[in-house]
């Protein structure tokens, strides 16, 4: 549906430009946007390579395992139905760690792996489990301490202070994570009450 909306907006712009005799504006804007996208992508590749490299070094140095141990009580509370040493817990922690560091692109593979692992525990494969719903809420509303990708985009766009968004990002994502956890707990009670 979204693709259709974008297509209609694009076609409407071309038609309006054609009727007004300014079709060259569409061509010029398309070329400029493509050039800007390529430049931004190259600048972000360097930033992502650096952060992914640091994440890999942290993983090899045992910092991720340490973070996993620190987050174990938190994950036990949020995911009581997942067995203690199940691989899903490690994938969930890696996903949340990458999200906390603002590395959404690095978090995606861990999120997909976590959902695959959670699916192995699912007694009804056509229906999401409470753990899947909790993970989805946490993944979507995760606290971000270092919005690395956004800082990179702002730096690439020649922002005078690309890191100024760190404070507001921590505040906003902190509230979103609290909302996700509280909402999950309330919806679990409601759902369990209706089933039981």
mmCIF file of C-alpha atoms in Angstrom, residues 3-160:
data_model
loop_
_atom_site.group_PDB
_atom_site.id
_atom_site.type_symbol
_atom_site.label_atom_id
_atom_site.label_comp_id
_atom_site.label_asym_id
_atom_site.label_seq_id
_atom_site.Cartn_x
_atom_site.Cartn_y
_atom_site.Cartn_z
ATOM 1 C CA UNK A 3 4.469 1.711 -2.459
ATOM 2 C CA UNK A 4 1.265 2.671 -4.250
ATOM 3 C CA UNK A 5 1.061 5.931 -2.286
ATOM 4 C CA UNK A 6 4.669 6.787 -3.182
ATOM 5 C CA UNK A 7 4.044 5.935 -6.826
ATOM 6 C CA UNK A 8 0.938 8.139 -6.929
ATOM 7 C CA UNK A 9 2.804 11.037 -5.324
ATOM 8 C CA UNK A 10 5.665 10.665 -7.801
ATOM 9 C CA UNK A 11 3.336 10.492 -10.794
ATOM 10 C CA UNK A 12 1.318 13.472 -9.533
ATOM 11 C CA UNK A 13 4.514 15.527 -9.254
ATOM 12 C CA UNK A 14 5.609 14.604 -12.770
ATOM 13 C CA UNK A 15 2.165 15.379 -14.210
ATOM 14 C CA UNK A 16 1.940 18.750 -12.438
ATOM 15 C CA UNK A 17 5.463 19.669 -13.577
ATOM 16 C CA UNK A 18 4.560 18.640 -17.143
ATOM 17 C CA UNK A 19 1.374 20.735 -17.179
ATOM 18 C CA UNK A 20 3.278 23.749 -15.853
ATOM 19 C CA UNK A 21 6.033 23.317 -18.438
ATOM 20 C CA UNK A 22 8.744 22.568 -15.862
ATOM 21 C CA UNK A 23 9.507 18.900 -16.486
ATOM 22 C CA UNK A 24 13.245 19.678 -16.352
ATOM 23 C CA UNK A 25 12.798 20.459 -12.629
ATOM 24 C CA UNK A 26 11.774 16.841 -12.027
ATOM 25 C CA UNK A 27 14.852 15.542 -13.835
ATOM 26 C CA UNK A 28 17.184 17.945 -12.027
ATOM 27 C CA UNK A 29 15.657 17.140 -8.614
ATOM 28 C CA UNK A 30 15.888 13.395 -9.299
ATOM 29 C CA UNK A 31 19.578 13.614 -10.202
ATOM 30 C CA UNK A 32 20.403 15.839 -7.218
ATOM 31 C CA UNK A 33 18.532 13.523 -4.826
ATOM 32 C CA UNK A 34 20.324 10.470 -6.227
ATOM 33 C CA UNK A 35 23.710 12.170 -5.807
ATOM 34 C CA UNK A 36 22.873 13.205 -2.241
ATOM 35 C CA UNK A 37 21.739 9.661 -1.411
ATOM 36 C CA UNK A 38 24.961 8.127 -2.737
ATOM 37 C CA UNK A 39 27.137 10.642 -0.848
ATOM 38 C CA UNK A 40 25.224 10.038 2.365
ATOM 39 C CA UNK A 41 25.428 6.270 1.925
ATOM 40 C CA UNK A 42 29.228 6.416 1.543
ATOM 41 C CA UNK A 43 29.586 8.540 4.659
ATOM 42 C CA UNK A 44 27.334 6.202 6.629
ATOM 43 C CA UNK A 45 29.258 3.127 5.464
ATOM 44 C CA UNK A 46 32.336 4.392 7.291
ATOM 45 C CA UNK A 47 30.367 5.140 10.438
ATOM 46 C CA UNK A 48 28.590 1.779 10.409
ATOM 47 C CA UNK A 49 31.863 -0.072 9.767
ATOM 48 C CA UNK A 50 33.424 1.650 12.776
ATOM 49 C CA UNK A 51 30.525 0.882 15.149
ATOM 50 C CA UNK A 52 30.073 -2.681 13.904
ATOM 51 C CA UNK A 53 33.802 -3.206 14.331
ATOM 52 C CA UNK A 54 33.652 -1.872 17.882
ATOM 53 C CA UNK A 55 30.667 -4.116 18.596
ATOM 54 C CA UNK A 56 32.613 -7.125 17.256
ATOM 55 C CA UNK A 57 35.649 -6.193 19.382
ATOM 56 C CA UNK A 58 33.369 -5.873 22.431
ATOM 57 C CA UNK A 59 31.905 -9.285 21.634
ATOM 58 C CA UNK A 60 35.353 -10.892 21.271
ATOM 59 C CA UNK A 61 36.610 -9.188 24.443
ATOM 60 C CA UNK A 62 33.721 -10.602 26.454
ATOM 61 C CA UNK A 63 31.971 -7.286 27.047
ATOM 62 C CA UNK A 64 28.809 -8.554 25.386
ATOM 63 C CA UNK A 65 28.845 -11.614 27.651
ATOM 64 C CA UNK A 66 29.285 -9.291 30.630
ATOM 65 C CA UNK A 67 26.361 -7.199 29.409
ATOM 66 C CA UNK A 68 24.354 -10.399 29.008
ATOM 67 C CA UNK A 69 25.072 -11.351 32.632
ATOM 68 C CA UNK A 70 24.134 -7.852 33.802
ATOM 69 C CA UNK A 71 20.902 -7.950 31.811
ATOM 70 C CA UNK A 72 20.027 -11.530 32.846
ATOM 71 C CA UNK A 73 17.724 -10.479 35.745
ATOM 72 C CA UNK A 74 16.013 -7.972 33.446
ATOM 73 C CA UNK A 75 15.494 -10.591 30.734
ATOM 74 C CA UNK A 76 14.310 -13.199 33.270
ATOM 75 C CA UNK A 77 11.633 -10.746 34.441
ATOM 76 C CA UNK A 78 10.538 -9.792 30.925
ATOM 77 C CA UNK A 79 10.771 -13.280 29.420
ATOM 78 C CA UNK A 80 9.870 -15.751 32.196
ATOM 79 C CA UNK A 81 8.695 -18.411 29.715
ATOM 80 C CA UNK A 82 12.079 -18.658 27.948
ATOM 81 C CA UNK A 83 14.380 -21.327 29.447
ATOM 82 C CA UNK A 84 17.406 -19.939 31.258
ATOM 83 C CA UNK A 85 20.124 -20.834 28.711
ATOM 84 C CA UNK A 86 18.053 -20.774 25.536
ATOM 85 C CA UNK A 87 19.794 -19.180 22.513
ATOM 86 C CA UNK A 88 16.912 -16.701 22.168
ATOM 87 C CA UNK A 89 18.116 -14.849 25.279
ATOM 88 C CA UNK A 90 21.545 -14.233 23.736
ATOM 89 C CA UNK A 91 20.022 -12.961 20.487
ATOM 90 C CA UNK A 92 17.610 -10.726 22.396
ATOM 91 C CA UNK A 93 20.449 -9.257 24.457
ATOM 92 C CA UNK A 94 22.591 -8.675 21.345
ATOM 93 C CA UNK A 95 19.640 -6.972 19.627
ATOM 94 C CA UNK A 96 18.946 -4.729 22.614
ATOM 95 C CA UNK A 97 22.671 -3.941 22.990
ATOM 96 C CA UNK A 98 22.929 -2.840 19.359
ATOM 97 C CA UNK A 99 19.753 -0.768 19.713
ATOM 98 C CA UNK A 100 21.059 0.863 22.902
ATOM 99 C CA UNK A 101 24.153 1.899 20.955
ATOM 100 C CA UNK A 102 21.953 3.319 18.183
ATOM 101 C CA UNK A 103 23.005 0.690 15.654
ATOM 102 C CA UNK A 104 19.620 -0.242 14.226
ATOM 103 C CA UNK A 105 21.199 -1.815 11.149
ATOM 104 C CA UNK A 106 23.382 -4.050 13.321
ATOM 105 C CA UNK A 107 20.411 -4.913 15.545
ATOM 106 C CA UNK A 108 18.290 -6.266 12.687
ATOM 107 C CA UNK A 109 20.099 -9.619 12.180
ATOM 108 C CA UNK A 110 20.034 -10.242 15.937
ATOM 109 C CA UNK A 111 16.329 -9.418 16.022
ATOM 110 C CA UNK A 112 15.578 -11.827 13.210
ATOM 111 C CA UNK A 113 17.641 -14.535 14.914
ATOM 112 C CA UNK A 114 15.847 -13.895 18.222
ATOM 113 C CA UNK A 115 12.449 -14.291 16.544
ATOM 114 C CA UNK A 116 13.594 -17.539 14.895
ATOM 115 C CA UNK A 117 14.766 -18.859 18.262
ATOM 116 C CA UNK A 118 11.519 -17.755 19.936
ATOM 117 C CA UNK A 119 9.584 -19.553 17.204
ATOM 118 C CA UNK A 120 11.225 -22.832 18.270
ATOM 119 C CA UNK A 121 9.471 -22.420 21.647
ATOM 120 C CA UNK A 122 6.106 -21.594 20.090
ATOM 121 C CA UNK A 123 3.420 -24.266 20.663
ATOM 122 C CA UNK A 124 1.108 -22.531 18.121
ATOM 123 C CA UNK A 125 3.284 -21.510 15.133
ATOM 124 C CA UNK A 126 0.576 -19.366 13.530
ATOM 125 C CA UNK A 127 0.274 -17.158 16.624
ATOM 126 C CA UNK A 128 2.796 -14.874 18.314
ATOM 127 C CA UNK A 129 3.822 -15.898 21.812
ATOM 128 C CA UNK A 130 3.876 -13.428 24.720
ATOM 129 C CA UNK A 131 7.705 -13.485 24.550
ATOM 130 C CA UNK A 132 7.569 -12.525 20.864
ATOM 131 C CA UNK A 133 5.220 -9.634 21.647
ATOM 132 C CA UNK A 134 7.439 -8.474 24.515
ATOM 133 C CA UNK A 135 10.526 -8.622 22.320
ATOM 134 C CA UNK A 136 8.803 -6.720 19.527
ATOM 135 C CA UNK A 137 7.778 -3.983 21.972
ATOM 136 C CA UNK A 138 11.286 -3.736 23.408
ATOM 137 C CA UNK A 139 12.891 -3.747 19.977
ATOM 138 C CA UNK A 140 10.587 -0.993 18.758
ATOM 139 C CA UNK A 141 10.799 1.212 21.847
ATOM 140 C CA UNK A 142 14.362 0.448 22.936
ATOM 141 C CA UNK A 143 16.398 2.914 24.951
ATOM 142 C CA UNK A 144 19.147 4.502 22.841
ATOM 143 C CA UNK A 145 22.144 5.912 24.701
ATOM 144 C CA UNK A 146 24.292 6.694 21.669
ATOM 145 C CA UNK A 147 22.239 7.435 18.529
ATOM 146 C CA UNK A 148 25.234 6.641 16.315
ATOM 147 C CA UNK A 149 23.379 6.446 13.004
ATOM 148 C CA UNK A 150 21.526 9.725 13.564
ATOM 149 C CA UNK A 151 24.732 11.450 14.657
ATOM 150 C CA UNK A 152 26.375 10.143 11.479
ATOM 151 C CA UNK A 153 23.549 11.449 9.301
ATOM 152 C CA UNK A 154 23.693 14.850 11.012
ATOM 153 C CA UNK A 155 27.482 14.974 10.618
ATOM 154 C CA UNK A 156 27.204 14.015 6.949
ATOM 155 C CA UNK A 157 24.669 16.812 6.484
ATOM 156 C CA UNK A 158 27.235 19.298 7.917
ATOM 157 C CA UNK A 159 25.361 19.898 11.165
ATOM 158 C CA UNK A 160 27.128 22.392 13.427
#
